[in-house]
Coordinates of C-alpha atoms in Angstrom, one line a residue:
X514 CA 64.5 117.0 134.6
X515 CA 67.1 119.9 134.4
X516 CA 68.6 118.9 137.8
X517 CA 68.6 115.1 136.3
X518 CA 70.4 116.2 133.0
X519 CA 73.2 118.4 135.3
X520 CA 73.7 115.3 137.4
X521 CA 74.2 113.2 134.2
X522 CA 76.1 115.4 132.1
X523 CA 79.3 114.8 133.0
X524 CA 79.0 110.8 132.4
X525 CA 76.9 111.4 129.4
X526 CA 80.0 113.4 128.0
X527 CA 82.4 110.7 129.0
X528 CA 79.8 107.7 127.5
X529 CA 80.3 110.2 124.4
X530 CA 84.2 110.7 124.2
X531 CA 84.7 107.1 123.7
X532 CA 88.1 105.7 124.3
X533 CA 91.1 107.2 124.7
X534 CA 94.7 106.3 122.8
X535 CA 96.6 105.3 126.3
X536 CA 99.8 104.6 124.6
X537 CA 102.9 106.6 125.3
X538 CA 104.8 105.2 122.3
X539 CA 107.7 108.0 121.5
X540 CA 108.6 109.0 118.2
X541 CA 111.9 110.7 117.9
X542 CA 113.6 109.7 114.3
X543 CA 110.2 109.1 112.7
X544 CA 108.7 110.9 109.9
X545 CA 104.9 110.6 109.8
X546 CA 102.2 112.6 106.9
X547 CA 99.1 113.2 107.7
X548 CA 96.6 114.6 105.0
X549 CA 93.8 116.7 105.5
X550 CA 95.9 118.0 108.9
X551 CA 94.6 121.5 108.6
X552 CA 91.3 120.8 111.0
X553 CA 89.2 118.6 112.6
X554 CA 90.7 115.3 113.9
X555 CA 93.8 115.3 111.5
X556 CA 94.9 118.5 113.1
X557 CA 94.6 117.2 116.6
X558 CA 96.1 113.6 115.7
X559 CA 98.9 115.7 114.0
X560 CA 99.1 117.8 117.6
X561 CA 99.3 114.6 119.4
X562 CA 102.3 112.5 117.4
X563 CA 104.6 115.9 117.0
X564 CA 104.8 115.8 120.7
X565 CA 105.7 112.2 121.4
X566 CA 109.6 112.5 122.5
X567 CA 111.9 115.1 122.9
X568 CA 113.2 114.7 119.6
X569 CA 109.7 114.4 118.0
X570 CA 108.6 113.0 114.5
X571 CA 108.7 115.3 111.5
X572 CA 105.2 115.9 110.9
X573 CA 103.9 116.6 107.3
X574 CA 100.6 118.4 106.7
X575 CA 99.6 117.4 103.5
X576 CA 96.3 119.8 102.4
X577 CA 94.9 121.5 99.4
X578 CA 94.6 124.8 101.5
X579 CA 98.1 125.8 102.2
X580 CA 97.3 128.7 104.2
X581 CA 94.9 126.8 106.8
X582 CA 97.6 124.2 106.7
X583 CA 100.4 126.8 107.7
X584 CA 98.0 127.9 110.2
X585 CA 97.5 124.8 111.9
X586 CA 100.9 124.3 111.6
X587 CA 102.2 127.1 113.3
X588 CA 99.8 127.1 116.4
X589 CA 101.3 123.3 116.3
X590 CA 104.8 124.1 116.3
X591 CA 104.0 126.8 119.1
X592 CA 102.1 124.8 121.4
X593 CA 104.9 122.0 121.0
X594 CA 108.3 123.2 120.8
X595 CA 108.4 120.7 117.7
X596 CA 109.9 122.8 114.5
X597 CA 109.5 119.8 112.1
X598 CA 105.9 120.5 111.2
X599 CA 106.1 121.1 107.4
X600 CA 103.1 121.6 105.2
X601 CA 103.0 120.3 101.7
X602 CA 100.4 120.7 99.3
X603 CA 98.3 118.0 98.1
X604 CA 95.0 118.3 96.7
X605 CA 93.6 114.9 96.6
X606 CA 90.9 115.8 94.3
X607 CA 93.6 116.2 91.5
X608 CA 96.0 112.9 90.3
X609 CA 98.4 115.5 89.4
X610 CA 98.8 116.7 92.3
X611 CA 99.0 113.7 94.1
X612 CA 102.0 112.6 91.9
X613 CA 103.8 116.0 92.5
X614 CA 103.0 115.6 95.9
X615 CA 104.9 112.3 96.4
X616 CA 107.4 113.0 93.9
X617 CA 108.8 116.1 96.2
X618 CA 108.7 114.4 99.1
X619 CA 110.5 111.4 97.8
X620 CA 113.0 113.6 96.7
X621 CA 113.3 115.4 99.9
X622 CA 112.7 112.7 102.5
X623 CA 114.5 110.0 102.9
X624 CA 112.0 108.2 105.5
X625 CA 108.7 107.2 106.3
X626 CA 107.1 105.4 108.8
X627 CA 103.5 106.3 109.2
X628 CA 100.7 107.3 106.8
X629 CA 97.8 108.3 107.9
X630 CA 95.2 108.9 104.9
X631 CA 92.9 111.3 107.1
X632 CA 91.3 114.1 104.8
X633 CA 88.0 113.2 103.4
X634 CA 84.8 115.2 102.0
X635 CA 81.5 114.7 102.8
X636 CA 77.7 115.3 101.1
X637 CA 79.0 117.0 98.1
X638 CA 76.5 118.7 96.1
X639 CA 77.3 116.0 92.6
X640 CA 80.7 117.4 91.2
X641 CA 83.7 115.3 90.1
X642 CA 87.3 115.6 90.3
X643 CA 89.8 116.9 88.4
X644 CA 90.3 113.3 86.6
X645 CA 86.6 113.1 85.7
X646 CA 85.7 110.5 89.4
X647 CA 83.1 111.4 91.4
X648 CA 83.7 113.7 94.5
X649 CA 83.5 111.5 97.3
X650 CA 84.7 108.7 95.3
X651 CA 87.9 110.4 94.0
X652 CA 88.9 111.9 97.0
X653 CA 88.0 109.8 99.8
X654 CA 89.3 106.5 98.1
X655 CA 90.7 107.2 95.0
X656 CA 93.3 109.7 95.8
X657 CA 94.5 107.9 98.8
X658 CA 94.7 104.8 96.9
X659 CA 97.6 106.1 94.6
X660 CA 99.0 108.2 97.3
X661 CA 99.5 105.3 99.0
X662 CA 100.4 103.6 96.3
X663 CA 103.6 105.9 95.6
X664 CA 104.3 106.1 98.6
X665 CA 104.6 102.2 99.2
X666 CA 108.3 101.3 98.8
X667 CA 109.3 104.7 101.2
X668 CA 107.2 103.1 104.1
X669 CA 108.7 99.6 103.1
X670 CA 112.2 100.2 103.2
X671 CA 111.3 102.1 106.7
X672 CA 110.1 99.4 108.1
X673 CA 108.2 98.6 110.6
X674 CA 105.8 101.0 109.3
X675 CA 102.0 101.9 109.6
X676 CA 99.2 102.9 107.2
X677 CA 96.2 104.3 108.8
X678 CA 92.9 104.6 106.7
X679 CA 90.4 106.5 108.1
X680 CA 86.9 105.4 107.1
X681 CA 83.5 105.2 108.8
X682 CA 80.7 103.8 110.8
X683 CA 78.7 104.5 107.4
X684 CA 80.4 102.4 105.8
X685 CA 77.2 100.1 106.5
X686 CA 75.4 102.1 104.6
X687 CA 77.6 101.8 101.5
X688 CA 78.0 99.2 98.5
X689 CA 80.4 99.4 95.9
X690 CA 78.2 100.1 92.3
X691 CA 80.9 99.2 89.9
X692 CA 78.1 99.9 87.2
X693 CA 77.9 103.3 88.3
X694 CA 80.9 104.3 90.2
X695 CA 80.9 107.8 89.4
X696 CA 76.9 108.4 89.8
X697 CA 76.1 109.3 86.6
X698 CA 73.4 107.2 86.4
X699 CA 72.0 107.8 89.9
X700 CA 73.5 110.0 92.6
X701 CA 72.8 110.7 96.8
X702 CA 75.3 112.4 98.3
X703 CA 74.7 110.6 101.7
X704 CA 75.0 107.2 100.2
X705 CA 77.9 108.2 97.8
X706 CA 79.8 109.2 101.5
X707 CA 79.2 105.8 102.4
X708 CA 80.1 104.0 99.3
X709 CA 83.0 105.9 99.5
X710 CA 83.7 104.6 103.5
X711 CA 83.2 101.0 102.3
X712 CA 86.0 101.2 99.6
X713 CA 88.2 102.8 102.6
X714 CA 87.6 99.4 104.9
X715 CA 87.7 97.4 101.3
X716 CA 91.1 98.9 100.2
X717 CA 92.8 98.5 103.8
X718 CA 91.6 94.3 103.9
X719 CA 93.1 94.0 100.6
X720 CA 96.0 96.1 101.2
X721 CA 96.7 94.0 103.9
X722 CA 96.2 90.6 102.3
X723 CA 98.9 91.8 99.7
X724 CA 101.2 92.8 102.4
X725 CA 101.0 89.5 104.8
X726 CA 104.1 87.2 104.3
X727 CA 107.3 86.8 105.7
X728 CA 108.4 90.4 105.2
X729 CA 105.1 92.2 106.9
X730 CA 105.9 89.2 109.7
X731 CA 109.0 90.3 110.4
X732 CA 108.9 94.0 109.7
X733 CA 105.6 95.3 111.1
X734 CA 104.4 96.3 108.1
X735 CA 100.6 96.8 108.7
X736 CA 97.7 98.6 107.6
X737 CA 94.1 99.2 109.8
X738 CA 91.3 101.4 109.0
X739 CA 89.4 103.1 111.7
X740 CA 85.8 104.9 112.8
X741 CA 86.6 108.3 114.3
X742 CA 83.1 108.3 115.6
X743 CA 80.3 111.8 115.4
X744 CA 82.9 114.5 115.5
X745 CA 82.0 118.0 115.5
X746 CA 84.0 119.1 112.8
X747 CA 84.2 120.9 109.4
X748 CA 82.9 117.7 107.0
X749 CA 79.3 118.4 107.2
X750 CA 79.9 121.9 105.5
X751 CA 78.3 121.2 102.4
X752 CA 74.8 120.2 104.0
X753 CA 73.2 123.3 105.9
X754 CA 70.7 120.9 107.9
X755 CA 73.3 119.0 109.3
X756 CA 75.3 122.0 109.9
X757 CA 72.7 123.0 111.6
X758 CA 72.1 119.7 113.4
X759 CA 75.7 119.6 114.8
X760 CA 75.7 123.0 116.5
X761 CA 72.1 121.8 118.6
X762 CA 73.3 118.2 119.1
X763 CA 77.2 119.2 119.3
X764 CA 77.3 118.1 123.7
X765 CA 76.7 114.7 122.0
X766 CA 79.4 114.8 119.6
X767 CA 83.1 113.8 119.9
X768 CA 85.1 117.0 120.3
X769 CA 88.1 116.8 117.4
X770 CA 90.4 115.8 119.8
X771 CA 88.4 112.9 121.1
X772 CA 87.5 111.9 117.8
X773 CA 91.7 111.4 116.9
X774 CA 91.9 108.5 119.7
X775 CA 91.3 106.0 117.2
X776 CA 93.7 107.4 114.6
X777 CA 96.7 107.8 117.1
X778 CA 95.9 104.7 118.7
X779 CA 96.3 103.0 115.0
X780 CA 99.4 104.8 114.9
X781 CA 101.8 104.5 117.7
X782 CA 100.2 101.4 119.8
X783 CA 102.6 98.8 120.7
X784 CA 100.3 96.2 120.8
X785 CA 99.2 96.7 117.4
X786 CA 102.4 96.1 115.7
X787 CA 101.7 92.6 114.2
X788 CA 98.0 93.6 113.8
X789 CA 97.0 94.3 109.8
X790 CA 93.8 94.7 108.0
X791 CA 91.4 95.2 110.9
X792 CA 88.5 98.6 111.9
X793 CA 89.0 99.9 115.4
X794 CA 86.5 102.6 116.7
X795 CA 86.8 103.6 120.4
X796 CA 90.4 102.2 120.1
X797 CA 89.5 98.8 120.2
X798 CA 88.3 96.4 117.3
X799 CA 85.1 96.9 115.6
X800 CA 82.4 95.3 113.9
X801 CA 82.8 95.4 110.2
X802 CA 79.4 95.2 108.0
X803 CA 79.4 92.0 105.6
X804 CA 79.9 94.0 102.6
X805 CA 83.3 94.8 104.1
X806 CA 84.6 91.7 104.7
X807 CA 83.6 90.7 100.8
X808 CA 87.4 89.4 99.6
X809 CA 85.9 89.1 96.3
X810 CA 84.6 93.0 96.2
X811 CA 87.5 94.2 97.4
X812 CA 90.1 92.3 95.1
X813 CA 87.4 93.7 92.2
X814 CA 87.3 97.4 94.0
X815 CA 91.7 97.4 93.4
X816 CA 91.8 96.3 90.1
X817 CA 89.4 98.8 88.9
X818 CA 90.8 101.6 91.2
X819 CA 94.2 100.5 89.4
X820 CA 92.5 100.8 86.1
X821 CA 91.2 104.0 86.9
X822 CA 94.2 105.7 87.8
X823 CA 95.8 104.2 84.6
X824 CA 98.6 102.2 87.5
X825 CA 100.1 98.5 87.9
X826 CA 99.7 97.6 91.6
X827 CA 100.5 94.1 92.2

């Protein structure tokens, strides 16, 4: 059996790497943010798009912990002779700092062409936000519901431009409880991850639907959401048994780098320019569960997210 498992290691790791972003799409001129950037896949997709050219893209780590972020940033800058790798703060967990947040860089930027809503917590012990919504909830949807939101006409007038919603294979799992969205009534911090997944592939179908027309036609504006797949990374570092978990199981686990594919692929692929509203995992198209395809949910899910963050998005 040992000799067996030596022999199959190497394809087991490559069965478990998944696909890989092949594109060599350069980005000189473009200005790309990236939140939650500091670790994990965001750091390695961020790694990846700030060395596409020789003029690269100006890269923007948006995080809540500025001196991880700087970090990260740093080693970045190092490792690819790109000096346009700015950190910005942005705790999604708080509205008001999401609306500083875009309010600086719309002041200091005068472009944008990709947005990559990355950072995302998972199995919180039952805590809410800063704004009173529920951890995963607040964060994982709602705060990159109005980022993107503010951000909307920027990437517009940039056009052709990309929004790229990172979401989950447990999205399955999830439902939207619009009679408990905030779990006071009942709360599991696995399933509230995956509710919160589900409004990630709900928000980026209708996102899309509002974009399609003649403009998104002719612009290339689009938006996908994506399943990084099992990455061994910081997310499960509320939950001690799955901490655990990782670190035996972690040979069958996407390294970070492996598990960006999927998000650079969304991001720089030529031959997804005209492509809007779909789930890739493995860079390629995946199955989304029914619940996700449910227009009717996910027109519902927007106009209670908008009435949540007290905006008009129509």
């Amino acid at each position: 059996v040992p000799v067996l498992l030596f022999v199959a290691a190497p394809y087991i790791r490559r069965y478990v790497a998944g696909g890989r972003c092949k594109s060599t799409a350069r980005l000189e001129g473009k200005v790309v943010i990236i939140t939650g950037a500091n670790t994990g896949i965001g750091k390695e997709t961020a790694r990846d798009l700030a060395r596409r050219g020789k003029c690269s893209a100006r890269v923007i780590i948006a995080c809540r912990d500025i001196a991880k972020a700087e970090a990260a940033a740093s080693e970045i800058r190092a490792e690819t002779g790109n000096q346009q790798v700015i950190v910005q703060k942005l705790d999604l967990a708080d509205t008001k700092s999401i609306r500083e947040f875009a309010e600086k860089f719309l002041a200091e930027e005068k472009e944008l062409h990709i947005l990559i809503n990355n950072a995302g917590v998972m199995l919180c012990p039952y805590s809410k936000t800063a704004d009173g919504f529920e951890m995963h909830l607040g964060v994982n949807h709602l705060g990159h519901f109005l980022l993107t939101f503010l951000l909307l006409e920027r990437l517009k007038q940039c056009a052709p431009a990309r929004i790229v919603n990172v979401s989950s294979l447990a999205h399955h799992g999830g439902r939207i409880r619009f009679h408990d969205l905030h779990g006071d009534k009942c709360y599991n911090r696995g399933l509230a991850y995956c509710h919160s997944k589900l409004a990630n592939v709900l928000f980026t179908r209708e996102l899309a639907r509002r974009l399609q027309g003649k403009f998104q036609r002719q612009a290339g504006f689009t938006a996908n959401a994506l399943h990084p797949g099992s990455v061994c990374s910081e997310l499960v570092r509320h939950s001690f048994v799955m901490t655990w978990l990782w670190k035996i199981f972690s040979f069958f686990l996407k390294t970070p780098c492996e598990g960006a594919q999927t998000s650079i692929y969304c991001a720089v692929a030529e031959e997804l320019d005209s492509v809007t509203g779909q789930y890739f995992s493995d860079c390629q198209p995946a199955y989304v569960s029914p619940r996700g395809r449910d227009d009717e949910i996910a027109k519902k899910l927007w106009s209670v997210s908008c009435e949540l963050l007290g905006i008009q998005w129509d």
